[in-house]
Amino acid sequence: MTTEQAAVLEKKDGVAVITLNRPEVKNCCNNAMATALQDIMDEIDEDRNCFVAVIHGAGGNFSTGADLKEAASGIKRTRLRRGGFGCFVHPLRKPLIAAVEGYAVGGGFELCLTADMVVAAANAKFGLPEVRHNLVAVGGGLFRLPKKIPCNIAFEMALTGKIYDADFLRPHGILNRVVEPGTTLESAMELARSLLVNGPTALAASKRIMSKAFEWQELEAWENQMPIAQVALNSKDRVEGLKAFAAKRAPVWSGE
């Protein structure tokens, strides 16, 4: 990893590890980071040997959101195909786990909300402080947060602009694990590895169907889920899964 790279991708035995790499500014997101994240998301989505991803921040913080100094300098934000932060509009198609140390606020919290699971340090801080600067959280936080926690709590977070700790959020179900500071990446990797025993095409299909849960009415969901599920059900990995079960051995997934 070099200091010149605003975001870094490493691949470890089926797990893609994304590092937000601007620790000197608490990993706030500038154009370089957003572009790098989009490229990384594209690469992971297309790599059949990457089944799960973990995203974390270097230097003890997840991310404090957009780089407001860059914006104040007059530099225009790069318009990206996948949206802000390189993934807000079109998140990763494969399971994504956020490992949060320190601050995850503003766009940093919205980045957490694109993840499917969150492992947080006990001293992690979360919030949408945009209203305190007469800004609006347009990175998906205002409509994703009420889907993940009770609406009244989401309103409180968005409209007060306060920063909340892990103890506040934990009872509301948005945090999968709360762990000792300094251990979030290790814990997130452990969670990621627990997914690797499962079929990768089934993981991706299951994520896609679940992500539509708030969009589909139940009757249309029965119909709409099948074309997505068929990708996994018609895959080589389905055949491998059945053969492995019959032979009482561990399956060897190909991602095909």
PDB file of C-alpha atoms in Angstrom:
ATOM      1  CA  MET A   1       0.000   0.000   0.000  1.00  0.00           C
ATOM      2  CA  THR A   2       1.339   3.445  -0.915  1.00  0.00           C
ATOM      3  CA  THR A   3       0.365   6.843   0.437  1.00  0.00           C
ATOM      4  CA  GLU A   4      -0.395   8.022  -3.104  1.00  0.00           C
ATOM      5  CA  GLN A   5      -3.320   5.617  -3.445  1.00  0.00           C
ATOM      6  CA  ALA A   6      -6.534   7.134  -2.082  1.00  0.00           C
ATOM      7  CA  ALA A   7      -8.170   3.698  -1.919  1.00  0.00           C
ATOM      8  CA  VAL A   8      -6.462   0.326  -2.062  1.00  0.00           C
ATOM      9  CA  LEU A   9      -7.668  -3.161  -3.005  1.00  0.00           C
ATOM     10  CA  GLU A  10      -6.115  -6.363  -1.691  1.00  0.00           C
ATOM     11  CA  LYS A  11      -7.392  -9.876  -2.348  1.00  0.00           C
ATOM     12  CA  LYS A  12      -7.068 -12.597   0.263  1.00  0.00           C
ATOM     13  CA  ASP A  13      -8.410 -16.092  -0.434  1.00  0.00           C
ATOM     14  CA  GLY A  14     -11.742 -15.030  -1.896  1.00  0.00           C
ATOM     15  CA  VAL A  15     -12.133 -11.891   0.235  1.00  0.00           C
ATOM     16  CA  ALA A  16     -11.556  -8.452  -1.283  1.00  0.00           C
ATOM     17  CA  VAL A  17     -10.236  -5.958   1.275  1.00  0.00           C
ATOM     18  CA  ILE A  18     -10.819  -2.282   0.448  1.00  0.00           C
ATOM     19  CA  THR A  19      -8.833   0.297   2.405  1.00  0.00           C
ATOM     20  CA  LEU A  20      -9.800   3.972   2.463  1.00  0.00           C
ATOM     21  CA  ASN A  21      -6.306   5.425   2.439  1.00  0.00           C
ATOM     22  CA  ARG A  22      -6.297   9.111   3.350  1.00  0.00           C
ATOM     23  CA  PRO A  23      -5.608   8.769   7.084  1.00  0.00           C
ATOM     24  CA  GLU A  24      -4.132  12.266   7.369  1.00  0.00           C
ATOM     25  CA  VAL A  25      -7.625  13.710   6.709  1.00  0.00           C
ATOM     26  CA  LYS A  26      -9.624  10.970   8.454  1.00  0.00           C
ATOM     27  CA  ASN A  27     -10.279   9.317   5.075  1.00  0.00           C
ATOM     28  CA  CYS A  28     -12.571  12.046   3.791  1.00  0.00           C
ATOM     29  CA  CYS A  29     -13.463  11.361   0.182  1.00  0.00           C
ATOM     30  CA  ASN A  30     -12.051  13.510  -2.612  1.00  0.00           C
ATOM     31  CA  ASN A  31     -12.343  12.963  -6.351  1.00  0.00           C
ATOM     32  CA  ALA A  32      -9.329  10.659  -6.364  1.00  0.00           C
ATOM     33  CA  MET A  33     -10.803   8.394  -3.697  1.00  0.00           C
ATOM     34  CA  ALA A  34     -14.250   8.287  -5.303  1.00  0.00           C
ATOM     35  CA  THR A  35     -12.778   7.383  -8.685  1.00  0.00           C
ATOM     36  CA  ALA A  36     -10.557   4.738  -7.113  1.00  0.00           C
ATOM     37  CA  LEU A  37     -13.523   3.251  -5.244  1.00  0.00           C
ATOM     38  CA  GLN A  38     -15.565   3.014  -8.436  1.00  0.00           C
ATOM     39  CA  ASP A  39     -12.705   1.208 -10.177  1.00  0.00           C
ATOM     40  CA  ILE A  40     -12.320  -1.123  -7.199  1.00  0.00           C
ATOM     41  CA  MET A  41     -16.045  -1.934  -7.078  1.00  0.00           C
ATOM     42  CA  ASP A  42     -16.001  -2.695 -10.805  1.00  0.00           C
ATOM     43  CA  GLU A  43     -13.007  -4.993 -10.389  1.00  0.00           C
ATOM     44  CA  ILE A  44     -14.534  -6.915  -7.486  1.00  0.00           C
ATOM     45  CA  ASP A  45     -17.854  -7.344  -9.270  1.00  0.00           C
ATOM     46  CA  GLU A  46     -16.089  -8.800 -12.316  1.00  0.00           C
ATOM     47  CA  ASP A  47     -13.610 -11.011 -10.438  1.00  0.00           C
ATOM     48  CA  ARG A  48     -14.969 -14.545 -10.112  1.00  0.00           C
ATOM     49  CA  ASN A  49     -12.387 -15.287  -7.439  1.00  0.00           C
ATOM     50  CA  CYS A  50     -13.687 -12.530  -5.125  1.00  0.00           C
ATOM     51  CA  PHE A  51     -16.817 -13.640  -3.312  1.00  0.00           C
ATOM     52  CA  VAL A  52     -17.079 -11.218  -0.366  1.00  0.00           C
ATOM     53  CA  ALA A  53     -15.637  -7.763   0.350  1.00  0.00           C
ATOM     54  CA  VAL A  54     -14.601  -5.905   3.499  1.00  0.00           C
ATOM     55  CA  ILE A  55     -14.138  -2.127   3.554  1.00  0.00           C
ATOM     56  CA  HIS A  56     -12.276  -0.236   6.282  1.00  0.00           C
ATOM     57  CA  GLY A  57     -10.322   2.959   6.847  1.00  0.00           C
ATOM     58  CA  ALA A  58      -6.610   3.437   7.460  1.00  0.00           C
ATOM     59  CA  GLY A  59      -5.312   5.296  10.493  1.00  0.00           C
ATOM     60  CA  GLY A  60      -8.036   4.620  13.049  1.00  0.00           C
ATOM     61  CA  ASN A  61     -11.038   6.203  11.305  1.00  0.00           C
ATOM     62  CA  PHE A  62     -13.498   4.883   8.749  1.00  0.00           C
ATOM     63  CA  SER A  63     -14.396   8.121   6.938  1.00  0.00           C
ATOM     64  CA  THR A  64     -15.571  11.613   7.844  1.00  0.00           C
ATOM     65  CA  GLY A  65     -17.404  12.002   4.545  1.00  0.00           C
ATOM     66  CA  ALA A  66     -16.800  14.256   1.576  1.00  0.00           C
ATOM     67  CA  ASP A  67     -13.662  16.370   1.331  1.00  0.00           C
ATOM     68  CA  LEU A  68     -15.208  19.785   2.014  1.00  0.00           C
ATOM     69  CA  LYS A  69     -11.871  21.556   1.591  1.00  0.00           C
ATOM     70  CA  GLU A  70     -11.640  20.237  -1.951  1.00  0.00           C
ATOM     71  CA  ALA A  71     -15.195  21.415  -2.597  1.00  0.00           C
ATOM     72  CA  ALA A  72     -14.505  24.842  -1.055  1.00  0.00           C
ATOM     73  CA  SER A  73     -11.466  25.267  -3.295  1.00  0.00           C
ATOM     74  CA  GLY A  74     -13.748  25.293  -6.326  1.00  0.00           C
ATOM     75  CA  ILE A  75     -12.830  21.843  -7.616  1.00  0.00           C
ATOM     76  CA  LYS A  76     -15.951  20.251  -9.053  1.00  0.00           C
ATOM     77  CA  ARG A  77     -16.896  16.736  -8.055  1.00  0.00           C
ATOM     78  CA  THR A  78     -16.278  14.132 -10.708  1.00  0.00           C
ATOM     79  CA  ARG A  79     -19.595  12.678 -11.878  1.00  0.00           C
ATOM     80  CA  LEU A  80     -19.251   8.921 -11.604  1.00  0.00           C
ATOM     81  CA  ARG A  81     -21.304   6.152 -13.172  1.00  0.00           C
ATOM     82  CA  ARG A  82     -21.766   4.410  -9.812  1.00  0.00           C
ATOM     83  CA  GLY A  83     -22.563   7.673  -8.007  1.00  0.00           C
ATOM     84  CA  GLY A  84     -20.896   9.496  -5.130  1.00  0.00           C
ATOM     85  CA  PHE A  85     -18.043   7.761  -3.297  1.00  0.00           C
ATOM     86  CA  GLY A  86     -17.887   5.517  -6.353  1.00  0.00           C
ATOM     87  CA  CYS A  87     -20.733   3.311  -5.111  1.00  0.00           C
ATOM     88  CA  PHE A  88     -23.681   5.226  -3.602  1.00  0.00           C
ATOM     89  CA  VAL A  89     -26.054   4.722  -6.553  1.00  0.00           C
ATOM     90  CA  HIS A  90     -24.806   1.310  -7.658  1.00  0.00           C
ATOM     91  CA  PRO A  91     -23.309  -0.511  -4.649  1.00  0.00           C
ATOM     92  CA  LEU A  92     -21.222  -3.648  -4.864  1.00  0.00           C
ATOM     93  CA  ARG A  93     -23.175  -6.633  -6.194  1.00  0.00           C
ATOM     94  CA  LYS A  94     -21.385  -9.017  -3.843  1.00  0.00           C
ATOM     95  CA  PRO A  95     -21.717  -9.070  -0.045  1.00  0.00           C
ATOM     96  CA  LEU A  96     -19.956  -6.104   1.571  1.00  0.00           C
ATOM     97  CA  ILE A  97     -18.949  -5.800   5.236  1.00  0.00           C
ATOM     98  CA  ALA A  98     -17.934  -2.443   6.725  1.00  0.00           C
ATOM     99  CA  ALA A  99     -15.310  -2.549   9.497  1.00  0.00           C
ATOM    100  CA  VAL A 100     -15.643   0.725  11.396  1.00  0.00           C
ATOM    101  CA  GLU A 101     -13.065   2.263  13.705  1.00  0.00           C
ATOM    102  CA  GLY A 102     -13.329   5.875  14.843  1.00  0.00           C
ATOM    103  CA  TYR A 103     -15.553   8.208  12.856  1.00  0.00           C
ATOM    104  CA  ALA A 104     -18.072   7.184  10.192  1.00  0.00           C
ATOM    105  CA  VAL A 105     -20.006  10.402   9.664  1.00  0.00           C
ATOM    106  CA  GLY A 106     -21.672  12.179   6.769  1.00  0.00           C
ATOM    107  CA  GLY A 107     -20.747  10.379   3.579  1.00  0.00           C
ATOM    108  CA  GLY A 108     -18.700   7.969   5.674  1.00  0.00           C
ATOM    109  CA  PHE A 109     -21.867   6.827   7.440  1.00  0.00           C
ATOM    110  CA  GLU A 110     -23.672   6.693   4.100  1.00  0.00           C
ATOM    111  CA  LEU A 111     -20.891   4.437   2.851  1.00  0.00           C
ATOM    112  CA  CYS A 112     -21.617   2.137   5.806  1.00  0.00           C
ATOM    113  CA  LEU A 113     -25.260   2.099   4.753  1.00  0.00           C
ATOM    114  CA  THR A 114     -24.315   0.645   1.351  1.00  0.00           C
ATOM    115  CA  ALA A 115     -22.740  -2.289   3.199  1.00  0.00           C
ATOM    116  CA  ASP A 116     -24.741  -5.392   4.037  1.00  0.00           C
ATOM    117  CA  MET A 117     -23.167  -5.887   7.462  1.00  0.00           C
ATOM    118  CA  VAL A 118     -21.285  -3.624   9.864  1.00  0.00           C
ATOM    119  CA  VAL A 119     -18.643  -4.548  12.426  1.00  0.00           C
ATOM    120  CA  ALA A 120     -17.966  -1.574  14.701  1.00  0.00           C
ATOM    121  CA  ALA A 121     -15.461  -0.754  17.403  1.00  0.00           C
ATOM    122  CA  ALA A 122     -17.013   0.012  20.775  1.00  0.00           C
ATOM    123  CA  ASN A 123     -15.758   3.598  20.477  1.00  0.00           C
ATOM    124  CA  ALA A 124     -16.906   4.127  16.874  1.00  0.00           C
ATOM    125  CA  LYS A 125     -18.928   7.265  16.099  1.00  0.00           C
ATOM    126  CA  PHE A 126     -21.750   7.562  13.557  1.00  0.00           C
ATOM    127  CA  GLY A 127     -23.917  10.400  12.299  1.00  0.00           C
ATOM    128  CA  LEU A 128     -25.343  12.573   9.556  1.00  0.00           C
ATOM    129  CA  PRO A 129     -24.243  16.076  10.613  1.00  0.00           C
ATOM    130  CA  GLU A 130     -25.026  17.715   7.267  1.00  0.00           C
ATOM    131  CA  VAL A 131     -27.979  19.765   8.564  1.00  0.00           C
ATOM    132  CA  ARG A 132     -25.646  21.544  10.995  1.00  0.00           C
ATOM    133  CA  HIS A 133     -23.958  23.111   7.965  1.00  0.00           C
ATOM    134  CA  ASN A 134     -27.242  23.668   6.074  1.00  0.00           C
ATOM    135  CA  LEU A 135     -26.374  20.739   3.826  1.00  0.00           C
ATOM    136  CA  VAL A 136     -28.498  17.715   2.934  1.00  0.00           C
ATOM    137  CA  ALA A 137     -27.282  14.114   3.133  1.00  0.00           C
ATOM    138  CA  VAL A 138     -27.838  13.239  -0.518  1.00  0.00           C
ATOM    139  CA  GLY A 139     -25.569  10.170  -0.524  1.00  0.00           C
ATOM    140  CA  GLY A 140     -28.453   7.815   0.219  1.00  0.00           C
ATOM    141  CA  GLY A 141     -28.483   8.198   3.983  1.00  0.00           C
ATOM    142  CA  LEU A 142     -31.917   9.793   4.205  1.00  0.00           C
ATOM    143  CA  PHE A 143     -33.663   6.883   2.498  1.00  0.00           C
ATOM    144  CA  ARG A 144     -31.367   3.980   3.412  1.00  0.00           C
ATOM    145  CA  LEU A 145     -31.194   4.698   7.142  1.00  0.00           C
ATOM    146  CA  PRO A 146     -34.988   4.364   7.766  1.00  0.00           C
ATOM    147  CA  LYS A 147     -34.831   0.941   6.094  1.00  0.00           C
ATOM    148  CA  LYS A 148     -32.196  -0.263   8.546  1.00  0.00           C
ATOM    149  CA  ILE A 149     -33.376   1.209  11.862  1.00  0.00           C
ATOM    150  CA  PRO A 150     -36.732   2.411  13.255  1.00  0.00           C
ATOM    151  CA  CYS A 151     -37.972   5.533  11.464  1.00  0.00           C
ATOM    152  CA  ASN A 152     -38.157   7.649  14.619  1.00  0.00           C
ATOM    153  CA  ILE A 153     -34.507   6.920  15.399  1.00  0.00           C
ATOM    154  CA  ALA A 154     -33.533   7.674  11.800  1.00  0.00           C
ATOM    155  CA  PHE A 155     -35.373  11.010  12.020  1.00  0.00           C
ATOM    156  CA  GLU A 156     -33.554  11.841  15.245  1.00  0.00           C
ATOM    157  CA  MET A 157     -30.156  11.120  13.709  1.00  0.00           C
ATOM    158  CA  ALA A 158     -30.818  13.012  10.481  1.00  0.00           C
ATOM    159  CA  LEU A 159     -32.586  16.039  11.969  1.00  0.00           C
ATOM    160  CA  THR A 160     -30.431  16.653  15.040  1.00  0.00           C
ATOM    161  CA  GLY A 161     -27.170  16.151  13.169  1.00  0.00           C
ATOM    162  CA  LYS A 162     -25.672  14.722  16.345  1.00  0.00           C
ATOM    163  CA  ILE A 163     -22.880  12.161  16.438  1.00  0.00           C
ATOM    164  CA  TYR A 164     -23.848   8.879  18.105  1.00  0.00           C
ATOM    165  CA  ASP A 165     -21.759   6.078  19.539  1.00  0.00           C
ATOM    166  CA  ALA A 166     -22.019   2.343  18.976  1.00  0.00           C
ATOM    167  CA  ASP A 167     -23.960   1.859  22.222  1.00  0.00           C
ATOM    168  CA  PHE A 168     -26.741   4.071  20.845  1.00  0.00           C
ATOM    169  CA  LEU A 169     -26.984   2.215  17.535  1.00  0.00           C
ATOM    170  CA  ARG A 170     -26.438  -1.337  18.725  1.00  0.00           C
ATOM    171  CA  PRO A 171     -29.983  -1.968  20.075  1.00  0.00           C
ATOM    172  CA  HIS A 172     -31.472  -0.873  16.750  1.00  0.00           C
ATOM    173  CA  GLY A 173     -29.927  -3.724  14.780  1.00  0.00           C
ATOM    174  CA  ILE A 174     -27.721  -1.830  12.353  1.00  0.00           C
ATOM    175  CA  LEU A 175     -24.481  -3.184  13.862  1.00  0.00           C
ATOM    176  CA  ASN A 176     -23.772  -6.897  13.441  1.00  0.00           C
ATOM    177  CA  ARG A 177     -20.840  -6.923  15.849  1.00  0.00           C
ATOM    178  CA  VAL A 178     -19.445  -4.468  18.404  1.00  0.00           C
ATOM    179  CA  VAL A 179     -15.843  -5.334  19.231  1.00  0.00           C
ATOM    180  CA  GLU A 180     -12.785  -3.968  20.984  1.00  0.00           C
ATOM    181  CA  PRO A 181     -11.110  -0.999  19.274  1.00  0.00           C
ATOM    182  CA  GLY A 182      -8.351  -2.134  16.966  1.00  0.00           C
ATOM    183  CA  THR A 183      -9.980  -5.489  16.194  1.00  0.00           C
ATOM    184  CA  THR A 184     -12.702  -4.552  13.710  1.00  0.00           C
ATOM    185  CA  LEU A 185     -10.837  -5.628  10.575  1.00  0.00           C
ATOM    186  CA  GLU A 186      -9.953  -8.974  12.126  1.00  0.00           C
ATOM    187  CA  SER A 187     -13.579  -9.491  13.217  1.00  0.00           C
ATOM    188  CA  ALA A 188     -14.929  -8.433   9.822  1.00  0.00           C
ATOM    189  CA  MET A 189     -12.546 -10.847   8.090  1.00  0.00           C
ATOM    190  CA  GLU A 190     -13.750 -13.635  10.359  1.00  0.00           C
ATOM    191  CA  LEU A 191     -17.342 -12.814   9.408  1.00  0.00           C
ATOM    192  CA  ALA A 192     -16.388 -12.678   5.720  1.00  0.00           C
ATOM    193  CA  ARG A 193     -14.697 -16.076   5.891  1.00  0.00           C
ATOM    194  CA  SER A 194     -17.861 -17.553   7.401  1.00  0.00           C
ATOM    195  CA  LEU A 195     -19.627 -16.625   4.155  1.00  0.00           C
ATOM    196  CA  LEU A 196     -17.019 -18.310   1.960  1.00  0.00           C
ATOM    197  CA  VAL A 197     -18.316 -21.798   2.739  1.00  0.00           C
ATOM    198  CA  ASN A 198     -21.434 -20.865   0.760  1.00  0.00           C
ATOM    199  CA  GLY A 199     -21.924 -20.798  -2.995  1.00  0.00           C
ATOM    200  CA  PRO A 200     -20.760 -17.435  -4.412  1.00  0.00           C
ATOM    201  CA  THR A 201     -23.461 -17.198  -7.078  1.00  0.00           C
ATOM    202  CA  ALA A 202     -26.077 -17.955  -4.426  1.00  0.00           C
ATOM    203  CA  LEU A 203     -24.597 -15.265  -2.169  1.00  0.00           C
ATOM    204  CA  ALA A 204     -24.790 -12.631  -4.905  1.00  0.00           C
ATOM    205  CA  ALA A 205     -28.321 -13.670  -5.907  1.00  0.00           C
ATOM    206  CA  SER A 206     -29.529 -13.680  -2.303  1.00  0.00           C
ATOM    207  CA  LYS A 207     -28.092 -10.203  -1.729  1.00  0.00           C
ATOM    208  CA  ARG A 208     -29.764  -8.852  -4.857  1.00  0.00           C
ATOM    209  CA  ILE A 209     -33.175 -10.267  -3.926  1.00  0.00           C
ATOM    210  CA  MET A 210     -32.939  -8.982  -0.351  1.00  0.00           C
ATOM    211  CA  SER A 211     -31.902  -5.530  -1.582  1.00  0.00           C
ATOM    212  CA  LYS A 212     -35.206  -5.356  -3.461  1.00  0.00           C
ATOM    213  CA  ALA A 213     -37.266  -6.249  -0.390  1.00  0.00           C
ATOM    214  CA  PHE A 214     -38.453  -2.668   0.177  1.00  0.00           C
ATOM    215  CA  GLU A 215     -39.220  -2.068  -3.499  1.00  0.00           C
ATOM    216  CA  TRP A 216     -41.326  -5.111  -4.374  1.00  0.00           C
ATOM    217  CA  GLN A 217     -44.803  -5.928  -3.186  1.00  0.00           C
ATOM    218  CA  GLU A 218     -44.984  -9.515  -1.939  1.00  0.00           C
ATOM    219  CA  LEU A 219     -46.894 -10.901  -4.916  1.00  0.00           C
ATOM    220  CA  GLU A 220     -44.491  -9.397  -7.453  1.00  0.00           C
ATOM    221  CA  ALA A 221     -41.537 -10.523  -5.344  1.00  0.00           C
ATOM    222  CA  TRP A 222     -42.460 -14.150  -5.989  1.00  0.00           C
ATOM    223  CA  GLU A 223     -42.165 -13.541  -9.710  1.00  0.00           C
ATOM    224  CA  ASN A 224     -39.254 -11.104  -9.698  1.00  0.00           C
ATOM    225  CA  GLN A 225     -36.945 -13.215  -7.567  1.00  0.00           C
ATOM    226  CA  MET A 226     -36.872 -16.171  -9.949  1.00  0.00           C
ATOM    227  CA  PRO A 227     -34.786 -14.704 -12.820  1.00  0.00           C
ATOM    228  CA  ILE A 228     -32.220 -13.604 -10.232  1.00  0.00           C
ATOM    229  CA  ALA A 229     -32.225 -16.945  -8.443  1.00  0.00           C
ATOM    230  CA  GLN A 230     -31.901 -18.844 -11.727  1.00  0.00           C
ATOM    231  CA  VAL A 231     -28.410 -17.427 -12.220  1.00  0.00           C
ATOM    232  CA  ALA A 232     -27.321 -19.417  -9.169  1.00  0.00           C
ATOM    233  CA  LEU A 233     -29.612 -22.380  -9.756  1.00  0.00           C
ATOM    234  CA  ASN A 234     -28.265 -22.869 -13.291  1.00  0.00           C
ATOM    235  CA  SER A 235     -24.617 -22.386 -12.323  1.00  0.00           C
ATOM    236  CA  LYS A 236     -21.727 -24.846 -12.190  1.00  0.00           C
ATOM    237  CA  ASP A 237     -21.470 -24.105  -8.482  1.00  0.00           C
ATOM    238  CA  ARG A 238     -24.961 -25.511  -7.913  1.00  0.00           C
ATOM    239  CA  VAL A 239     -23.844 -28.809  -9.444  1.00  0.00           C
ATOM    240  CA  GLU A 240     -20.679 -28.706  -7.340  1.00  0.00           C
ATOM    241  CA  GLY A 241     -22.690 -28.014  -4.195  1.00  0.00           C
ATOM    242  CA  LEU A 242     -24.924 -31.043  -4.748  1.00  0.00           C
ATOM    243  CA  LYS A 243     -21.978 -33.308  -5.606  1.00  0.00           C
ATOM    244  CA  ALA A 244     -20.088 -32.169  -2.513  1.00  0.00           C
ATOM    245  CA  PHE A 245     -23.126 -32.807  -0.321  1.00  0.00           C
ATOM    246  CA  ALA A 246     -23.564 -36.310  -1.739  1.00  0.00           C
ATOM    247  CA  ALA A 247     -19.858 -37.087  -1.311  1.00  0.00           C
ATOM    248  CA  LYS A 248     -19.776 -35.590   2.203  1.00  0.00           C
ATOM    249  CA  ARG A 249     -16.898 -33.268   1.304  1.00  0.00           C
ATOM    250  CA  ALA A 250     -16.345 -29.522   1.282  1.00  0.00           C
ATOM    251  CA  PRO A 251     -17.389 -27.879  -2.002  1.00  0.00           C
ATOM    252  CA  VAL A 252     -14.820 -26.192  -4.216  1.00  0.00           C
ATOM    253  CA  TRP A 253     -16.470 -23.070  -5.589  1.00  0.00           C
ATOM    254  CA  SER A 254     -15.540 -21.595  -8.959  1.00  0.00           C
ATOM    255  CA  GLY A 255     -17.825 -18.565  -9.052  1.00  0.00           C
ATOM    256  CA  GLU A 256     -19.370 -19.932 -12.263  1.00  0.00           C
TER     257      GLU A 256
END
